[in-house]
PDB file of C-alpha atoms in Angstrom:
ATOM      1  CA  UNK A 110      -7.712 -13.412 -10.379  1.00 61.00           C
ATOM      2  CA  UNK A 111      -5.259 -10.694 -11.182  1.00 67.00           C
ATOM      3  CA  UNK A 112      -5.205  -7.728  -8.889  1.00 90.00           C
ATOM      4  CA  UNK A 113      -2.749  -5.164  -7.775  1.00 94.00           C
ATOM      5  CA  UNK A 114      -3.798  -3.220  -4.698  1.00 95.00           C
ATOM      6  CA  UNK A 115      -2.428  -0.011  -3.269  1.00 96.00           C
ATOM      7  CA  UNK A 116      -4.392   0.388  -0.038  1.00 92.00           C
ATOM      8  CA  UNK A 117      -3.034   3.771   1.004  1.00 95.00           C
ATOM      9  CA  UNK A 118      -4.505   6.551  -1.245  1.00 95.00           C
ATOM     10  CA  UNK A 119      -2.179   9.148   0.210  1.00 97.00           C
ATOM     11  CA  UNK A 120       1.051   9.583   2.149  1.00 97.00           C
ATOM     12  CA  UNK A 121       2.611  12.686   3.675  1.00 98.00           C
ATOM     13  CA  UNK A 122       6.311  12.721   4.487  1.00 98.00           C
ATOM     14  CA  UNK A 123       8.711  15.383   5.645  1.00 98.00           C
ATOM     15  CA  UNK A 124      11.587  16.323   3.334  1.00 98.00           C
ATOM     16  CA  UNK A 125      14.688  14.325   3.981  1.00 98.00           C
ATOM     17  CA  UNK A 126      12.841  11.402   5.536  1.00 98.00           C
ATOM     18  CA  UNK A 127      12.029   8.023   4.048  1.00 98.00           C
ATOM     19  CA  UNK A 128       8.885   7.472   1.997  1.00 98.00           C
ATOM     20  CA  UNK A 129       7.540   3.887   1.857  1.00 98.00           C
ATOM     21  CA  UNK A 130       4.797   3.080  -0.639  1.00 98.00           C
ATOM     22  CA  UNK A 131       3.169  -0.329  -0.510  1.00 98.00           C
ATOM     23  CA  UNK A 132       1.573  -2.633  -3.003  1.00 97.00           C
ATOM     24  CA  UNK A 133      -0.070  -6.042  -2.669  1.00 97.00           C
ATOM     25  CA  UNK A 134      -0.877  -8.469  -5.442  1.00 95.00           C
ATOM     26  CA  UNK A 135      -2.935 -11.678  -5.739  1.00 92.00           C
ATOM     27  CA  UNK A 136      -1.366 -13.562  -8.628  1.00 87.00           C
ATOM     28  CA  UNK A 137       1.761 -15.458  -7.606  1.00 85.00           C
ATOM     29  CA  UNK A 138       2.595 -15.952 -11.294  1.00 86.00           C
ATOM     30  CA  UNK A 139       3.453 -12.311 -11.923  1.00 88.00           C
ATOM     31  CA  UNK A 140       7.083 -12.397 -13.115  1.00 85.00           C
ATOM     32  CA  UNK A 141       7.881  -8.651 -12.896  1.00 91.00           C
ATOM     33  CA  UNK A 142       6.592  -5.458 -11.338  1.00 94.00           C
ATOM     34  CA  UNK A 143       6.987  -1.864 -12.170  1.00 95.00           C
ATOM     35  CA  UNK A 144       6.549   1.466 -10.421  1.00 97.00           C
ATOM     36  CA  UNK A 145       5.384   4.521 -12.312  1.00 97.00           C
ATOM     37  CA  UNK A 146       5.346   8.125 -11.152  1.00 97.00           C
ATOM     38  CA  UNK A 147       2.721  10.591 -12.312  1.00 97.00           C
ATOM     39  CA  UNK A 148       2.584  14.352 -12.068  1.00 97.00           C
ATOM     40  CA  UNK A 149      -0.709  16.246 -12.622  1.00 94.00           C
ATOM     41  CA  UNK A 150      -1.598  16.755 -16.330  1.00 92.00           C
ATOM     42  CA  UNK A 151       1.228  14.437 -17.415  1.00 95.00           C
ATOM     43  CA  UNK A 152       1.403  10.805 -18.329  1.00 96.00           C
ATOM     44  CA  UNK A 153       2.944   8.188 -16.015  1.00 97.00           C
ATOM     45  CA  UNK A 154       6.662   7.851 -16.248  1.00 96.00           C
ATOM     46  CA  UNK A 155       8.573   4.696 -15.537  1.00 95.00           C
ATOM     47  CA  UNK A 156      10.526   4.800 -12.279  1.00 96.00           C
ATOM     48  CA  UNK A 157      11.897   1.353 -11.436  1.00 96.00           C
ATOM     49  CA  UNK A 158      11.134  -2.326 -11.972  1.00 94.00           C
ATOM     50  CA  UNK A 159      11.969  -5.648 -10.346  1.00 94.00           C
ATOM     51  CA  UNK A 160      11.953  -9.176 -11.679  1.00 91.00           C
ATOM     52  CA  UNK A 161      10.333 -11.836  -9.572  1.00 90.00           C
ATOM     53  CA  UNK A 162      13.653 -13.653  -9.318  1.00 92.00           C
ATOM     54  CA  UNK A 163      15.008 -10.812  -7.226  1.00 94.00           C
ATOM     55  CA  UNK A 164      13.999  -9.451  -3.882  1.00 95.00           C
ATOM     56  CA  UNK A 165      15.535  -6.001  -4.198  1.00 97.00           C
ATOM     57  CA  UNK A 166      16.389  -3.524  -6.914  1.00 97.00           C
ATOM     58  CA  UNK A 167      17.997  -0.156  -6.324  1.00 97.00           C
ATOM     59  CA  UNK A 168      18.362   2.920  -8.459  1.00 96.00           C
ATOM     60  CA  UNK A 169      19.734   5.962  -6.735  1.00 97.00           C
ATOM     61  CA  UNK A 170      17.287   7.134  -4.044  1.00 98.00           C
ATOM     62  CA  UNK A 171      14.715   4.539  -5.111  1.00 98.00           C
ATOM     63  CA  UNK A 172      14.644   0.938  -3.936  1.00 98.00           C
ATOM     64  CA  UNK A 173      11.945  -1.630  -4.587  1.00 98.00           C
ATOM     65  CA  UNK A 174      11.608  -4.639  -2.311  1.00 98.00           C
ATOM     66  CA  UNK A 175       9.712  -7.786  -3.252  1.00 97.00           C
ATOM     67  CA  UNK A 176       8.349 -10.295  -0.714  1.00 96.00           C
ATOM     68  CA  UNK A 177       6.982 -13.118  -2.807  1.00 95.00           C
ATOM     69  CA  UNK A 178       5.748 -15.164   0.134  1.00 94.00           C
ATOM     70  CA  UNK A 179       3.612 -12.209   1.313  1.00 96.00           C
ATOM     71  CA  UNK A 180       2.762 -11.117  -2.290  1.00 95.00           C
ATOM     72  CA  UNK A 181       3.886  -7.650  -1.328  1.00 97.00           C
ATOM     73  CA  UNK A 182       6.223  -5.067  -2.771  1.00 97.00           C
ATOM     74  CA  UNK A 183       7.256  -1.679  -1.533  1.00 98.00           C
ATOM     75  CA  UNK A 184       9.008   1.377  -2.920  1.00 98.00           C
ATOM     76  CA  UNK A 185      11.382   3.198  -0.657  1.00 98.00           C
ATOM     77  CA  UNK A 186      12.490   6.770  -1.442  1.00 98.00           C
ATOM     78  CA  UNK A 187      15.414   7.989   0.641  1.00 98.00           C
ATOM     79  CA  UNK A 188      15.821  10.887   1.156  1.00 98.00           C
ATOM     80  CA  UNK A 189      12.442  12.232   0.074  1.00 98.00           C
ATOM     81  CA  UNK A 190      12.417  15.537  -1.804  1.00 98.00           C
ATOM     82  CA  UNK A 191       9.600  17.959  -2.610  1.00 97.00           C
ATOM     83  CA  UNK A 192       9.998  17.078  -6.281  1.00 97.00           C
ATOM     84  CA  UNK A 193       8.972  13.525  -5.383  1.00 98.00           C
ATOM     85  CA  UNK A 194       5.440  14.714  -4.663  1.00 98.00           C
ATOM     86  CA  UNK A 195       3.326  12.823  -7.185  1.00 98.00           C
ATOM     87  CA  UNK A 196       1.069   9.829  -7.586  1.00 97.00           C
ATOM     88  CA  UNK A 197       2.882   6.475  -7.615  1.00 98.00           C
ATOM     89  CA  UNK A 198       1.423   3.460  -9.331  1.00 97.00           C
ATOM     90  CA  UNK A 199       2.599  -0.110  -9.013  1.00 97.00           C
ATOM     91  CA  UNK A 200       1.912  -2.384 -12.013  1.00 95.00           C
ATOM     92  CA  UNK A 201       2.261  -5.978 -13.009  1.00 93.00           C
ATOM     93  CA  UNK A 202       1.777  -7.862 -16.270  1.00 88.00           C
ATOM     94  CA  UNK A 203      -1.689  -9.017 -17.341  1.00 83.00           C
ATOM     95  CA  UNK A 204      -1.930 -12.636 -18.507  1.00 78.00           C
ATOM     96  CA  UNK A 205      -1.419 -13.293 -22.158  1.00 78.00           C
ATOM     97  CA  UNK A 206       1.905 -11.548 -22.605  1.00 79.00           C
ATOM     98  CA  UNK A 207       2.657  -8.536 -24.811  1.00 82.00           C
ATOM     99  CA  UNK A 208       3.656  -6.418 -21.881  1.00 84.00           C
ATOM    100  CA  UNK A 209       0.025  -5.598 -21.026  1.00 88.00           C
ATOM    101  CA  UNK A 210      -0.158  -4.093 -17.572  1.00 91.00           C
ATOM    102  CA  UNK A 211      -2.538  -4.004 -14.636  1.00 93.00           C
ATOM    103  CA  UNK A 212      -2.172  -1.033 -12.342  1.00 95.00           C
ATOM    104  CA  UNK A 213      -2.883  -0.301  -8.712  1.00 96.00           C
ATOM    105  CA  UNK A 214      -5.085   2.654  -7.850  1.00 96.00           C
ATOM    106  CA  UNK A 215      -2.087   4.716  -6.948  1.00 97.00           C
ATOM    107  CA  UNK A 216      -0.755   6.461  -3.811  1.00 97.00           C
ATOM    108  CA  UNK A 217      -0.485  10.281  -3.732  1.00 97.00           C
ATOM    109  CA  UNK A 218       2.772  11.193  -2.040  1.00 98.00           C
ATOM    110  CA  UNK A 219       3.245  14.716  -0.623  1.00 98.00           C
ATOM    111  CA  UNK A 220       6.719  15.658   0.579  1.00 98.00           C
ATOM    112  CA  UNK A 221       6.664  18.807   2.641  1.00 96.00           C
ATOM    113  CA  UNK A 222       9.553  20.909   3.869  1.00 92.00           C
TER     114      UNK A 222
ATOM    115  CA  UNK B 139      12.390  13.603 -28.847  1.00 61.00           C
ATOM    116  CA  UNK B 140       8.570  13.899 -28.806  1.00 76.00           C
ATOM    117  CA  UNK B 141       8.052  10.356 -27.490  1.00 94.00           C
ATOM    118  CA  UNK B 142       4.363   9.617 -27.374  1.00 97.00           C
ATOM    119  CA  UNK B 143       2.001  12.442 -28.475  1.00 97.00           C
ATOM    120  CA  UNK B 144      -1.747  12.424 -27.946  1.00 98.00           C
ATOM    121  CA  UNK B 145      -4.296  14.665 -29.564  1.00 97.00           C
ATOM    122  CA  UNK B 146      -6.494  16.321 -28.582  1.00 97.00           C
ATOM    123  CA  UNK B 147      -5.575  17.137 -24.943  1.00 97.00           C
ATOM    124  CA  UNK B 148      -9.169  18.045 -23.940  1.00 97.00           C
ATOM    125  CA  UNK B 149     -12.534  17.401 -25.516  1.00 96.00           C
ATOM    126  CA  UNK B 150     -16.169  17.749 -24.502  1.00 97.00           C
ATOM    127  CA  UNK B 151     -18.754  15.658 -26.254  1.00 96.00           C
ATOM    128  CA  UNK B 152     -22.474  15.197 -26.152  1.00 97.00           C
ATOM    129  CA  UNK B 153     -23.987  11.766 -25.566  1.00 97.00           C
ATOM    130  CA  UNK B 154     -24.192   9.942 -28.854  1.00 97.00           C
ATOM    131  CA  UNK B 155     -21.456  11.867 -30.645  1.00 97.00           C
ATOM    132  CA  UNK B 156     -18.472  10.119 -32.101  1.00 96.00           C
ATOM    133  CA  UNK B 157     -14.796  11.023 -32.022  1.00 95.00           C
ATOM    134  CA  UNK B 158     -11.321   9.646 -32.560  1.00 97.00           C
ATOM    135  CA  UNK B 159      -8.322  10.045 -30.288  1.00 98.00           C
ATOM    136  CA  UNK B 160      -4.937   9.988 -31.972  1.00 98.00           C
ATOM    137  CA  UNK B 161      -1.731   8.579 -30.589  1.00 98.00           C
ATOM    138  CA  UNK B 162       1.580   8.951 -32.347  1.00 98.00           C
ATOM    139  CA  UNK B 163       4.998   7.651 -31.253  1.00 97.00           C
ATOM    140  CA  UNK B 164       8.353   8.319 -32.768  1.00 95.00           C
ATOM    141  CA  UNK B 165      10.361   5.598 -31.040  1.00 93.00           C
ATOM    142  CA  UNK B 166       9.674   2.830 -33.563  1.00 92.00           C
ATOM    143  CA  UNK B 167       7.950   0.771 -30.884  1.00 93.00           C
ATOM    144  CA  UNK B 168       6.140  -2.376 -31.971  1.00 92.00           C
ATOM    145  CA  UNK B 169       3.590  -2.432 -29.202  1.00 94.00           C
ATOM    146  CA  UNK B 170       0.992   0.269 -28.463  1.00 96.00           C
ATOM    147  CA  UNK B 171      -1.778   0.466 -25.824  1.00 97.00           C
ATOM    148  CA  UNK B 172      -4.744   2.515 -24.850  1.00 98.00           C
ATOM    149  CA  UNK B 173      -5.668   2.857 -21.180  1.00 98.00           C
ATOM    150  CA  UNK B 174      -8.356   4.848 -19.307  1.00 98.00           C
ATOM    151  CA  UNK B 175      -7.965   6.249 -15.837  1.00 96.00           C
ATOM    152  CA  UNK B 176     -10.870   7.017 -13.609  1.00 95.00           C
ATOM    153  CA  UNK B 177     -10.892   8.581 -10.126  1.00 89.00           C
ATOM    154  CA  UNK B 178      -9.754   6.197  -7.429  1.00 86.00           C
ATOM    155  CA  UNK B 179      -8.754   3.558  -9.914  1.00 89.00           C
ATOM    156  CA  UNK B 180      -5.654   2.529 -11.667  1.00 90.00           C
ATOM    157  CA  UNK B 181      -5.161   2.662 -15.390  1.00 95.00           C
ATOM    158  CA  UNK B 182      -7.199   0.015 -17.179  1.00 96.00           C
ATOM    159  CA  UNK B 183      -6.329  -1.429 -20.574  1.00 96.00           C
ATOM    160  CA  UNK B 184      -8.855  -0.809 -23.326  1.00 97.00           C
ATOM    161  CA  UNK B 185      -7.179  -2.179 -26.455  1.00 97.00           C
ATOM    162  CA  UNK B 186      -3.641  -2.864 -27.593  1.00 96.00           C
ATOM    163  CA  UNK B 187      -1.711  -3.561 -30.742  1.00 96.00           C
ATOM    164  CA  UNK B 188       1.400  -5.746 -31.237  1.00 93.00           C
ATOM    165  CA  UNK B 189       2.164  -4.468 -34.727  1.00 93.00           C
ATOM    166  CA  UNK B 190       0.931  -2.583 -37.755  1.00 94.00           C
ATOM    167  CA  UNK B 191      -2.433  -3.878 -38.859  1.00 94.00           C
ATOM    168  CA  UNK B 192      -3.099  -5.788 -35.602  1.00 95.00           C
ATOM    169  CA  UNK B 193      -5.356  -4.988 -32.670  1.00 97.00           C
ATOM    170  CA  UNK B 194      -6.638  -6.883 -29.650  1.00 96.00           C
ATOM    171  CA  UNK B 195      -9.052  -6.356 -26.746  1.00 96.00           C
ATOM    172  CA  UNK B 196      -7.868  -5.449 -23.272  1.00 94.00           C
ATOM    173  CA  UNK B 197      -9.740  -5.438 -19.958  1.00 92.00           C
ATOM    174  CA  UNK B 198     -12.438  -2.860 -20.810  1.00 96.00           C
ATOM    175  CA  UNK B 199     -12.918  -2.828 -24.648  1.00 97.00           C
ATOM    176  CA  UNK B 200     -16.710  -2.314 -24.860  1.00 96.00           C
ATOM    177  CA  UNK B 201     -17.784   0.914 -26.604  1.00 96.00           C
ATOM    178  CA  UNK B 202     -14.384   1.476 -28.210  1.00 98.00           C
ATOM    179  CA  UNK B 203     -12.752   0.550 -31.475  1.00 97.00           C
ATOM    180  CA  UNK B 204      -9.099   0.927 -32.515  1.00 98.00           C
ATOM    181  CA  UNK B 205      -6.984   0.887 -35.620  1.00 97.00           C
ATOM    182  CA  UNK B 206      -3.287   0.716 -36.340  1.00 97.00           C
ATOM    183  CA  UNK B 207      -2.801   1.366 -40.035  1.00 95.00           C
ATOM    184  CA  UNK B 208       0.698   2.708 -39.551  1.00 96.00           C
ATOM    185  CA  UNK B 209       3.294   1.471 -37.042  1.00 96.00           C
ATOM    186  CA  UNK B 210       3.622   4.908 -35.454  1.00 97.00           C
ATOM    187  CA  UNK B 211      -0.089   5.655 -34.981  1.00 98.00           C
ATOM    188  CA  UNK B 212      -2.754   4.055 -32.812  1.00 98.00           C
ATOM    189  CA  UNK B 213      -6.294   5.461 -32.999  1.00 98.00           C
ATOM    190  CA  UNK B 214      -8.982   5.057 -30.432  1.00 98.00           C
ATOM    191  CA  UNK B 215     -12.591   5.580 -31.585  1.00 98.00           C
ATOM    192  CA  UNK B 216     -15.802   6.176 -29.690  1.00 96.00           C
ATOM    193  CA  UNK B 217     -18.688   5.482 -32.109  1.00 92.00           C
ATOM    194  CA  UNK B 218     -21.478   6.685 -29.812  1.00 96.00           C
ATOM    195  CA  UNK B 219     -20.165   8.392 -26.681  1.00 96.00           C
ATOM    196  CA  UNK B 220     -21.774   7.692 -23.318  1.00 97.00           C
ATOM    197  CA  UNK B 221     -21.312   9.537 -19.964  1.00 97.00           C
ATOM    198  CA  UNK B 222     -19.624   6.412 -18.599  1.00 97.00           C
ATOM    199  CA  UNK B 223     -16.786   7.002 -21.000  1.00 97.00           C
ATOM    200  CA  UNK B 224     -15.909  10.266 -19.317  1.00 97.00           C
ATOM    201  CA  UNK B 225     -12.295   9.655 -18.327  1.00 98.00           C
ATOM    202  CA  UNK B 226      -8.685  10.452 -18.947  1.00 97.00           C
ATOM    203  CA  UNK B 227      -7.285   8.373 -21.776  1.00 98.00           C
ATOM    204  CA  UNK B 228      -3.596   7.451 -21.991  1.00 98.00           C
ATOM    205  CA  UNK B 229      -1.708   5.926 -24.889  1.00 98.00           C
ATOM    206  CA  UNK B 230       1.528   4.031 -24.352  1.00 97.00           C
ATOM    207  CA  UNK B 231       4.102   2.216 -26.446  1.00 96.00           C
ATOM    208  CA  UNK B 232       6.941  -0.231 -25.838  1.00 92.00           C
ATOM    209  CA  UNK B 233       9.573  -2.308 -27.535  1.00 87.00           C
ATOM    210  CA  UNK B 234       9.539  -6.020 -27.590  1.00 78.00           C
ATOM    211  CA  UNK B 235      12.439  -7.158 -25.312  1.00 69.00           C
ATOM    212  CA  UNK B 236      13.629  -9.903 -27.689  1.00 66.00           C
ATOM    213  CA  UNK B 237      15.562 -12.390 -25.572  1.00 61.00           C
ATOM    214  CA  UNK B 238      15.524 -10.032 -22.553  1.00 64.00           C
ATOM    215  CA  UNK B 239      12.909  -9.349 -19.833  1.00 67.00           C
ATOM    216  CA  UNK B 240       9.794  -7.294 -20.188  1.00 69.00           C
ATOM    217  CA  UNK B 241      10.809  -5.592 -16.958  1.00 63.00           C
ATOM    218  CA  UNK B 242      13.527  -3.854 -18.952  1.00 68.00           C
ATOM    219  CA  UNK B 243      11.190  -2.564 -21.599  1.00 77.00           C
ATOM    220  CA  UNK B 244       8.742  -0.301 -19.745  1.00 86.00           C
ATOM    221  CA  UNK B 245       5.885   1.393 -21.474  1.00 92.00           C
ATOM    222  CA  UNK B 246       6.216   5.024 -22.425  1.00 94.00           C
ATOM    223  CA  UNK B 247       3.057   7.113 -21.959  1.00 97.00           C
ATOM    224  CA  UNK B 248       1.601  10.194 -23.517  1.00 97.00           C
ATOM    225  CA  UNK B 249       0.291  13.039 -21.459  1.00 97.00           C
ATOM    226  CA  UNK B 250      -3.314  11.927 -21.826  1.00 97.00           C
ATOM    227  CA  UNK B 251      -6.603  13.165 -23.328  1.00 97.00           C
ATOM    228  CA  UNK B 252      -9.231  14.403 -20.848  1.00 97.00           C
ATOM    229  CA  UNK B 253     -12.641  13.538 -22.327  1.00 97.00           C
ATOM    230  CA  UNK B 254     -15.971  14.699 -20.869  1.00 97.00           C
ATOM    231  CA  UNK B 255     -19.233  13.429 -22.177  1.00 97.00           C
ATOM    232  CA  UNK B 256     -22.371  15.322 -21.261  1.00 96.00           C
TER     233      UNK B 256
END
């Protein structure tokens, strides 16, 4: 069974505070994970990834944490900015290789002043 | 750089009609993918291609056909459109990482085609 779940459809955060987006998965064999960001009427754009051999990856204001024992990853955005308002998808590789991806349902983040 | 370009951006079809969605990438990527996105769901893989002249089924291939006659183009066809195929369709492409990790070769997406079937 290969599933990637984002159980929070939406999140509202005040500008300057931390945004934490969560993602759970079922397949312990996933060897990497990715986060994509999507604005309305645009395609998803790659944000950050993490290999399963790491538990943290940081890129500027964005940090992804991986807890393999809990099969859980989270994306932290600090500080949150209004331009971060978008839908965020976590993704993991489908079996069979070739970089095929399975996506969570997404979390809509709204950052308000 | 244009990246990944999808045409058309919008289309309305009647049940039973056929159409082809075009995806073009200018990054010389080997791999190309078609996904659909429905409300409340993540993107789901329809078909993919690992090189010119090759195609393979993804998670939800029924009702669709694909072709990759040229490396830069990946076509998605609906032979007889059904209302259940109303969706937003995204094309993506990526490099093969060689000796590296797939996590370093993310997929690049087009801006989508919004398709409504009445």
